PDB file of C-alpha atoms in Angstrom:
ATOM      1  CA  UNK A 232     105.565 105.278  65.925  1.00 91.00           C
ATOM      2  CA  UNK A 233     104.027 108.575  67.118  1.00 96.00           C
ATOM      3  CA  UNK A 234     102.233 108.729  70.342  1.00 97.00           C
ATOM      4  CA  UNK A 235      98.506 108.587  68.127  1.00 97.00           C
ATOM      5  CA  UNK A 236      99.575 105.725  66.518  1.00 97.00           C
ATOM      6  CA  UNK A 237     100.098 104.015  69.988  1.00 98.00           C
ATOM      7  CA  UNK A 238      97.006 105.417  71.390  1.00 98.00           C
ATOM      8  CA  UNK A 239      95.443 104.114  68.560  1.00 97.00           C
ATOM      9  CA  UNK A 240      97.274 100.363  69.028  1.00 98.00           C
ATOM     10  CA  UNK A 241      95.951 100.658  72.741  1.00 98.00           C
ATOM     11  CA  UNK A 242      92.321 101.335  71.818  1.00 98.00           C
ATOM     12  CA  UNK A 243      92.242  98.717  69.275  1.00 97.00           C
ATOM     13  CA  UNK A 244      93.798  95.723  71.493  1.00 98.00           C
ATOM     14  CA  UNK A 245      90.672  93.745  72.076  1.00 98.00           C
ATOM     15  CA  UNK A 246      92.365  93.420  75.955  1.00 98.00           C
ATOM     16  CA  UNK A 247      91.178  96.838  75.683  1.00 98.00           C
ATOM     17  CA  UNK A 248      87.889  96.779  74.285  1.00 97.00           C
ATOM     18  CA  UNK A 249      85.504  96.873  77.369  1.00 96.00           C
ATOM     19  CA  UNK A 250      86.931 100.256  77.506  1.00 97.00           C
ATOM     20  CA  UNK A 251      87.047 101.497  74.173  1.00 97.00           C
ATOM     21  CA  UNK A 252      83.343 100.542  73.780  1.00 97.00           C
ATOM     22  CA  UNK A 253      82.381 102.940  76.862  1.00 96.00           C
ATOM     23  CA  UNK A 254      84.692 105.691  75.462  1.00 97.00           C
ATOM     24  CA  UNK A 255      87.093 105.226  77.743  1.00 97.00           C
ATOM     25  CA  UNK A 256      90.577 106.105  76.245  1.00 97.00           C
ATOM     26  CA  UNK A 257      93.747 105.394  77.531  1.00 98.00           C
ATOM     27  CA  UNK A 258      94.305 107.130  80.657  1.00 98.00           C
ATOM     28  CA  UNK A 259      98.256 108.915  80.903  1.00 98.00           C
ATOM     29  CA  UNK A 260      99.573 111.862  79.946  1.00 98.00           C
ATOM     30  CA  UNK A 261     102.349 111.853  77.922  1.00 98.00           C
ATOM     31  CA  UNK A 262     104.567 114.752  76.241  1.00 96.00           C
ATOM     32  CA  UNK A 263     107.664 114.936  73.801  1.00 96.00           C
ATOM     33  CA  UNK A 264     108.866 117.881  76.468  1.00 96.00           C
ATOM     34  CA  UNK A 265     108.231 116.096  79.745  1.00 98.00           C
ATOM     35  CA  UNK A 266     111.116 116.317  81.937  1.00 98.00           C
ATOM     36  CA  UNK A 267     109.362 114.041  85.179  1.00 98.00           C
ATOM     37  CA  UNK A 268     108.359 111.108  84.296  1.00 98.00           C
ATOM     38  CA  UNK A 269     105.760 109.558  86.709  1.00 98.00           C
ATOM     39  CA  UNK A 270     104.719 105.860  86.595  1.00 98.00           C
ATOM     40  CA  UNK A 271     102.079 104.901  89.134  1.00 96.00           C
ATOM     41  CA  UNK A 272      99.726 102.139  89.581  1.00 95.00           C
ATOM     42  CA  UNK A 273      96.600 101.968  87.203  1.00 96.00           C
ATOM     43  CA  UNK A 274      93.849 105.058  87.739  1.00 96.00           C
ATOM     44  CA  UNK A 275      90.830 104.434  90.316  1.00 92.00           C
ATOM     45  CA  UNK A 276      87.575 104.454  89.627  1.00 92.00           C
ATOM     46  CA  UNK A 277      87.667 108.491  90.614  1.00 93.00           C
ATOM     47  CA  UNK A 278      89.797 108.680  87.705  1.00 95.00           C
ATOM     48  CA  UNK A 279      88.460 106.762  85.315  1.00 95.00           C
ATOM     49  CA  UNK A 280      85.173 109.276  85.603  1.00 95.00           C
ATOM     50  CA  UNK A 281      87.417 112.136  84.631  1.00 96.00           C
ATOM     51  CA  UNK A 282      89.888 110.557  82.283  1.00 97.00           C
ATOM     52  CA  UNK A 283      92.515 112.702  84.319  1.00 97.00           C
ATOM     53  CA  UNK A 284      95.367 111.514  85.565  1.00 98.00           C
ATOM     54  CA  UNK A 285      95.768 111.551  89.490  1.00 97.00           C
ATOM     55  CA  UNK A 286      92.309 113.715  89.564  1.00 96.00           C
ATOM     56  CA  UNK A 287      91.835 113.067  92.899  1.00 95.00           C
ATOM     57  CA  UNK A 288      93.081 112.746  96.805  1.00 94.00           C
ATOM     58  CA  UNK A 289      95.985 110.481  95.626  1.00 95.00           C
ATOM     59  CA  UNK A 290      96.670 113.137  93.142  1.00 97.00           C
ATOM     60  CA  UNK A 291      96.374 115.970  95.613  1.00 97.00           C
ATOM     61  CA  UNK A 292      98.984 114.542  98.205  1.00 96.00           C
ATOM     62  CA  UNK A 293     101.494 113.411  95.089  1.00 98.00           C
ATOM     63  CA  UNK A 294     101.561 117.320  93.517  1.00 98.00           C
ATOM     64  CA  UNK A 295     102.235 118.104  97.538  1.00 98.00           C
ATOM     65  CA  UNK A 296     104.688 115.759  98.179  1.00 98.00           C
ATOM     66  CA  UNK A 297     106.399 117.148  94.810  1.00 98.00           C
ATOM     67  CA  UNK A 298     105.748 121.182  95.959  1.00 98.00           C
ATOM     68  CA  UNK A 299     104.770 121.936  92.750  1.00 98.00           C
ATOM     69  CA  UNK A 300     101.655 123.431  92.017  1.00 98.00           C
ATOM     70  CA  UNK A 301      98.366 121.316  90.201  1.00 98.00           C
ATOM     71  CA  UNK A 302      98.944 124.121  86.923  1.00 98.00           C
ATOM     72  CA  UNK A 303     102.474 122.540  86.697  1.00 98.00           C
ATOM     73  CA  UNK A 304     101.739 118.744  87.905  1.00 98.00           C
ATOM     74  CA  UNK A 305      99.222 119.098  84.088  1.00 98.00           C
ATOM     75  CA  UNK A 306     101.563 120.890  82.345  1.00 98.00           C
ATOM     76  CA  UNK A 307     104.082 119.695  79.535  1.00 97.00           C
ATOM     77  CA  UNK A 308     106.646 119.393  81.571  1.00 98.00           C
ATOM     78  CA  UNK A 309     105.197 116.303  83.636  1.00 98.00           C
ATOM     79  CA  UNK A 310     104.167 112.721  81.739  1.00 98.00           C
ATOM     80  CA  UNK A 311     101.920 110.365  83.787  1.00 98.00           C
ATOM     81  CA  UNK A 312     102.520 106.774  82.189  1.00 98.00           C
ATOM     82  CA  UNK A 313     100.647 103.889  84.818  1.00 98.00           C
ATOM     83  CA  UNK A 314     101.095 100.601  85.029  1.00 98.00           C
ATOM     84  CA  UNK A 315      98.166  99.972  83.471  1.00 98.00           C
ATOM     85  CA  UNK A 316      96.196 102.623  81.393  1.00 98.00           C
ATOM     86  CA  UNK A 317      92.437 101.664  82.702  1.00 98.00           C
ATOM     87  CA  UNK A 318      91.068 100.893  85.773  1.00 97.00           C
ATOM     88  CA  UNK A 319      91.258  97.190  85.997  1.00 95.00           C
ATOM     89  CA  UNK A 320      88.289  97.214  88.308  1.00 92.00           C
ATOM     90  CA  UNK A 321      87.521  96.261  92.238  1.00 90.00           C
ATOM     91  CA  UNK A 322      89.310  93.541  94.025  1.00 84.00           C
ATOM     92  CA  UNK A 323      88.673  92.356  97.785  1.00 83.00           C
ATOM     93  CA  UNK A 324      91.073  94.762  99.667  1.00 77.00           C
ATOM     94  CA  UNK A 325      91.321  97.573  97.250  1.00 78.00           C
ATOM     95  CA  UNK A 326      91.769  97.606  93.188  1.00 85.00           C
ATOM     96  CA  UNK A 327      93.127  94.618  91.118  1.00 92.00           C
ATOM     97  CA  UNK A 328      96.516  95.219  90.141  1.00 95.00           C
ATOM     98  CA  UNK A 329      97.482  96.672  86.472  1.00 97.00           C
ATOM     99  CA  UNK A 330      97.214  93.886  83.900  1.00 97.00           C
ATOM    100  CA  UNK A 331     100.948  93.215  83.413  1.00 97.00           C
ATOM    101  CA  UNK A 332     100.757  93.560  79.216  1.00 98.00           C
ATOM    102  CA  UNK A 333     100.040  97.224  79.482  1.00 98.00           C
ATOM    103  CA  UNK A 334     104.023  97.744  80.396  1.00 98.00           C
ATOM    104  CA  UNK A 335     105.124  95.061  78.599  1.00 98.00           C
ATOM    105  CA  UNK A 336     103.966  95.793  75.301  1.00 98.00           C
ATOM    106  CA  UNK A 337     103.723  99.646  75.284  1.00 98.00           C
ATOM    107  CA  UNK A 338     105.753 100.993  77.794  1.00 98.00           C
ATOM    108  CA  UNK A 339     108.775 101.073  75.686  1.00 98.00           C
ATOM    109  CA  UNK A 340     106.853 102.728  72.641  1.00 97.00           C
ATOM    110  CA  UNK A 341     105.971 105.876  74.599  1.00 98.00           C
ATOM    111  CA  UNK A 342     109.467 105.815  76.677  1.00 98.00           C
ATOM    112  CA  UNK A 343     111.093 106.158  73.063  1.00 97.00           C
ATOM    113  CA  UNK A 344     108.691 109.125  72.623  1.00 98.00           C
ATOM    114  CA  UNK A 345     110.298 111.432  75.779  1.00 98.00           C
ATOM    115  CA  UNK A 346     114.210 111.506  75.278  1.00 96.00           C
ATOM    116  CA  UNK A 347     114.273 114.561  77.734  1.00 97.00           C
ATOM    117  CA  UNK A 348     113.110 113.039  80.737  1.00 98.00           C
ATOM    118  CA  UNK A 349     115.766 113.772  84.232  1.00 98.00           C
ATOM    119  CA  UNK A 350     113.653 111.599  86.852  1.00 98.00           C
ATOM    120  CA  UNK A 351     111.601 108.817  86.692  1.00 98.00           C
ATOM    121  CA  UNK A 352     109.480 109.147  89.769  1.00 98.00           C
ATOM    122  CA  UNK A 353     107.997 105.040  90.653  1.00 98.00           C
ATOM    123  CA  UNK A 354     104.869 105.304  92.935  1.00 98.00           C
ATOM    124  CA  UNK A 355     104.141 102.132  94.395  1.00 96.00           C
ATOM    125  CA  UNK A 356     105.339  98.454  94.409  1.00 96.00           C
ATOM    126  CA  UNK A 357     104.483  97.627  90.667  1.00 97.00           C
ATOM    127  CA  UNK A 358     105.997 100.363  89.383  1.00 98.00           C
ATOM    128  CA  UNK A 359     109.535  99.686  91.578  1.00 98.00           C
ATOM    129  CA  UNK A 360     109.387  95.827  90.904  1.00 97.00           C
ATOM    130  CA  UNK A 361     108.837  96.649  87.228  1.00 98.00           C
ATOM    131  CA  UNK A 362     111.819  99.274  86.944  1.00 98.00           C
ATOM    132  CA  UNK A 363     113.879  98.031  89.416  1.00 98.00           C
ATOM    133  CA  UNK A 364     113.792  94.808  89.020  1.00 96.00           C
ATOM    134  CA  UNK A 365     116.574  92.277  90.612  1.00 94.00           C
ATOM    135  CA  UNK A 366     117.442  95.955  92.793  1.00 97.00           C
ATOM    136  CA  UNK A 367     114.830  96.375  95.254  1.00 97.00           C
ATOM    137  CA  UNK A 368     114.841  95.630  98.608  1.00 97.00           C
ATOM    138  CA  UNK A 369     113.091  93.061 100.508  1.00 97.00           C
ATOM    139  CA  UNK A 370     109.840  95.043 100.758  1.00 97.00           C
ATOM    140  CA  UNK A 371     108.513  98.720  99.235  1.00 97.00           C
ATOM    141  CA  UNK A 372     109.461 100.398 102.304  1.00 97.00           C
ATOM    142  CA  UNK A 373     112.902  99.536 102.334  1.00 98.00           C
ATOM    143  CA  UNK A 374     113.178 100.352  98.830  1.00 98.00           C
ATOM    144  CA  UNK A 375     111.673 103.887  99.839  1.00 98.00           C
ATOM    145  CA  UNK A 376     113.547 104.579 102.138  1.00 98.00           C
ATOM    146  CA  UNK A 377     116.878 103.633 100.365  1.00 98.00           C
ATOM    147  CA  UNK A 378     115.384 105.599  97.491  1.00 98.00           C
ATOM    148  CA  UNK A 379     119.305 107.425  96.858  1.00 98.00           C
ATOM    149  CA  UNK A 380     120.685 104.191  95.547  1.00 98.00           C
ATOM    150  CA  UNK A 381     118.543 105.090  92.291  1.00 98.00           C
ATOM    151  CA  UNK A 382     118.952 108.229  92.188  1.00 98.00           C
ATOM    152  CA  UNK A 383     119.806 110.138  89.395  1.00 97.00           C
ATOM    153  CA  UNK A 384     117.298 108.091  87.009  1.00 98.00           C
ATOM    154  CA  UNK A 385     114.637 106.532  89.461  1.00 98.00           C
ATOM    155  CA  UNK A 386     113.273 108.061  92.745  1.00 98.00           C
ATOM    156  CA  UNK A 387     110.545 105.408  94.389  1.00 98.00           C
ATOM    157  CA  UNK A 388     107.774 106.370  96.678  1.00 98.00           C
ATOM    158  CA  UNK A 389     104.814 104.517  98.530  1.00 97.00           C
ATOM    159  CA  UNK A 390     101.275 105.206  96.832  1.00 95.00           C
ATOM    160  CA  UNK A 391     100.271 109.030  97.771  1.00 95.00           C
ATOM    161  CA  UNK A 392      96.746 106.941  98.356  1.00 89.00           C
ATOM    162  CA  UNK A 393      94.477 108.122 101.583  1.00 84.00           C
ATOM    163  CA  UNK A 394      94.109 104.613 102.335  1.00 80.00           C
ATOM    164  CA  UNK A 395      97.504 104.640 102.489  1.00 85.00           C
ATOM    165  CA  UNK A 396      97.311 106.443 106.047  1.00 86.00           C
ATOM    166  CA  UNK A 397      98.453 103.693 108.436  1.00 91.00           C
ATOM    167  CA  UNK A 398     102.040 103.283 106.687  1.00 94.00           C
ATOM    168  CA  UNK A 399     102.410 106.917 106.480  1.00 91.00           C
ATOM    169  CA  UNK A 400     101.714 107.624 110.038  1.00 93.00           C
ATOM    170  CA  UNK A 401     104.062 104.331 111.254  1.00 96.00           C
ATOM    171  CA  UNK A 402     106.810 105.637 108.548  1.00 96.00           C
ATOM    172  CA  UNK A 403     106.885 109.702 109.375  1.00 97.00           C
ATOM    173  CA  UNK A 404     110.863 109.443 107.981  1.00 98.00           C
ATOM    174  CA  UNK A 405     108.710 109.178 104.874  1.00 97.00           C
ATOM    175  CA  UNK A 406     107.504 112.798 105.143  1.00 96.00           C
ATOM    176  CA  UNK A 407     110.054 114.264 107.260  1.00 97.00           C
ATOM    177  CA  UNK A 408     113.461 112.713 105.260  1.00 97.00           C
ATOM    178  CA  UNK A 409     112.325 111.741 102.151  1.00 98.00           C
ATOM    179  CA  UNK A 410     110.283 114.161 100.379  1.00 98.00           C
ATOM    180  CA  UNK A 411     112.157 117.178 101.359  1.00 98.00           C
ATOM    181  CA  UNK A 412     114.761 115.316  98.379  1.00 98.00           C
ATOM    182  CA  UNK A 413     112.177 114.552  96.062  1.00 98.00           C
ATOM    183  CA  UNK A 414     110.546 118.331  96.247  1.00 98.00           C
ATOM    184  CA  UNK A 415     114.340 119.416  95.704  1.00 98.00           C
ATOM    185  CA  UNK A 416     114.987 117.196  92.649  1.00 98.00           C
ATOM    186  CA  UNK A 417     111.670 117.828  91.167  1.00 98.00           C
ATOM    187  CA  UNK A 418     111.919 121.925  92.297  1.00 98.00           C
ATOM    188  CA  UNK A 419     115.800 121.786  90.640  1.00 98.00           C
ATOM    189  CA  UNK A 420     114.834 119.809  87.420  1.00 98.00           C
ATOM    190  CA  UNK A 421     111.991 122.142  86.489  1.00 97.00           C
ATOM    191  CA  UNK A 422     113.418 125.368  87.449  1.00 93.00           C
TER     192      UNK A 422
END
């Protein structure tokens, strides 16, 4: 199936149709090329506006924590494949989570699409418990933080989010011991 056949699968699910009716397509970038492969959470409401993957703060602390530059984080060598492909809307302490049937049902269809990609960078909790499942740890920062067990294929992260602030600033190892690797891995796979 080629990737407009999927788009065109994921715009015709009727799961999908609040969206398509507001011309709101599915939100990822994907390319045949792509050597990164980033899966994150579902785009915000930010997003959503733009239709842009990562097009905003979350975006701009992810491209630094990679040390790659925003002309590269677009280009064809980087595919952006969430959770979820829409914003799934408000909840009480933040967003809702991605609608599980997004990965189910079409993450495999666009995986098949990239046979190039090195690293599969998970950002976030549902991304790791998705793509690690039955390895993780007993919570996201442990995971993190023993990110070299999955290393060569999978390198997880916490959410590049600015809401994010209080875990960053109680975890600087984060920062300090972890994405010096992840900016040498990205820096060595693209160069």
């Amino acid at each position: 199936m080629s990737l407009d056949e999927i788009i065109n699968e994921i715009k015709n699910d009727p799961r999908n149709e609040e969206y398509t009716k507001r011309g709101i397509p599915p939100i990822f970038q994907i390319n045949p090329n792509a050597r990164i492969l980033i899966i994150g959470q579902a785009p915000g409401r930010k997003v959503e506006e733009s239709c842009i993957p990562f097009n905003d703060k979350s975006g701009e602390k992810l491209i630094n924590w990679l040390g790659i530059d925003k002309e590269t984080f677009y280009s064809k060598k980087i595919a952006i494949m969430p959770m979820d492909f829409y914003y799934p809307g408000k909840g009480k302490t933040g967003d809702l989570p991605p609608r599980p049937f997004i990965a189910n049902e079409y993450h495999k269809e666009i995986l098949d699409l990239m046979s190039d990609i090195r690293l599969t960078i998970l950002i976030g909790k549902y991304s790791t418990d998705y793509y690690l499942k039955g390895k993780t740890k007993k919570n996201l920062t442990e995971t993190v933080r023993n990110f070299e067990e999955y290393l060569p294929e999978f390198f997880p992260i916490v959410h590049p989010s600015p809401l994010n602030f209080r875990w960053q600033k109680n975890n600087p190892w984060f920062e300090n011991e972890v994405v010096p690797v992840l900016r040498e891995y990205v820096n060595n796979i693209l160069s």
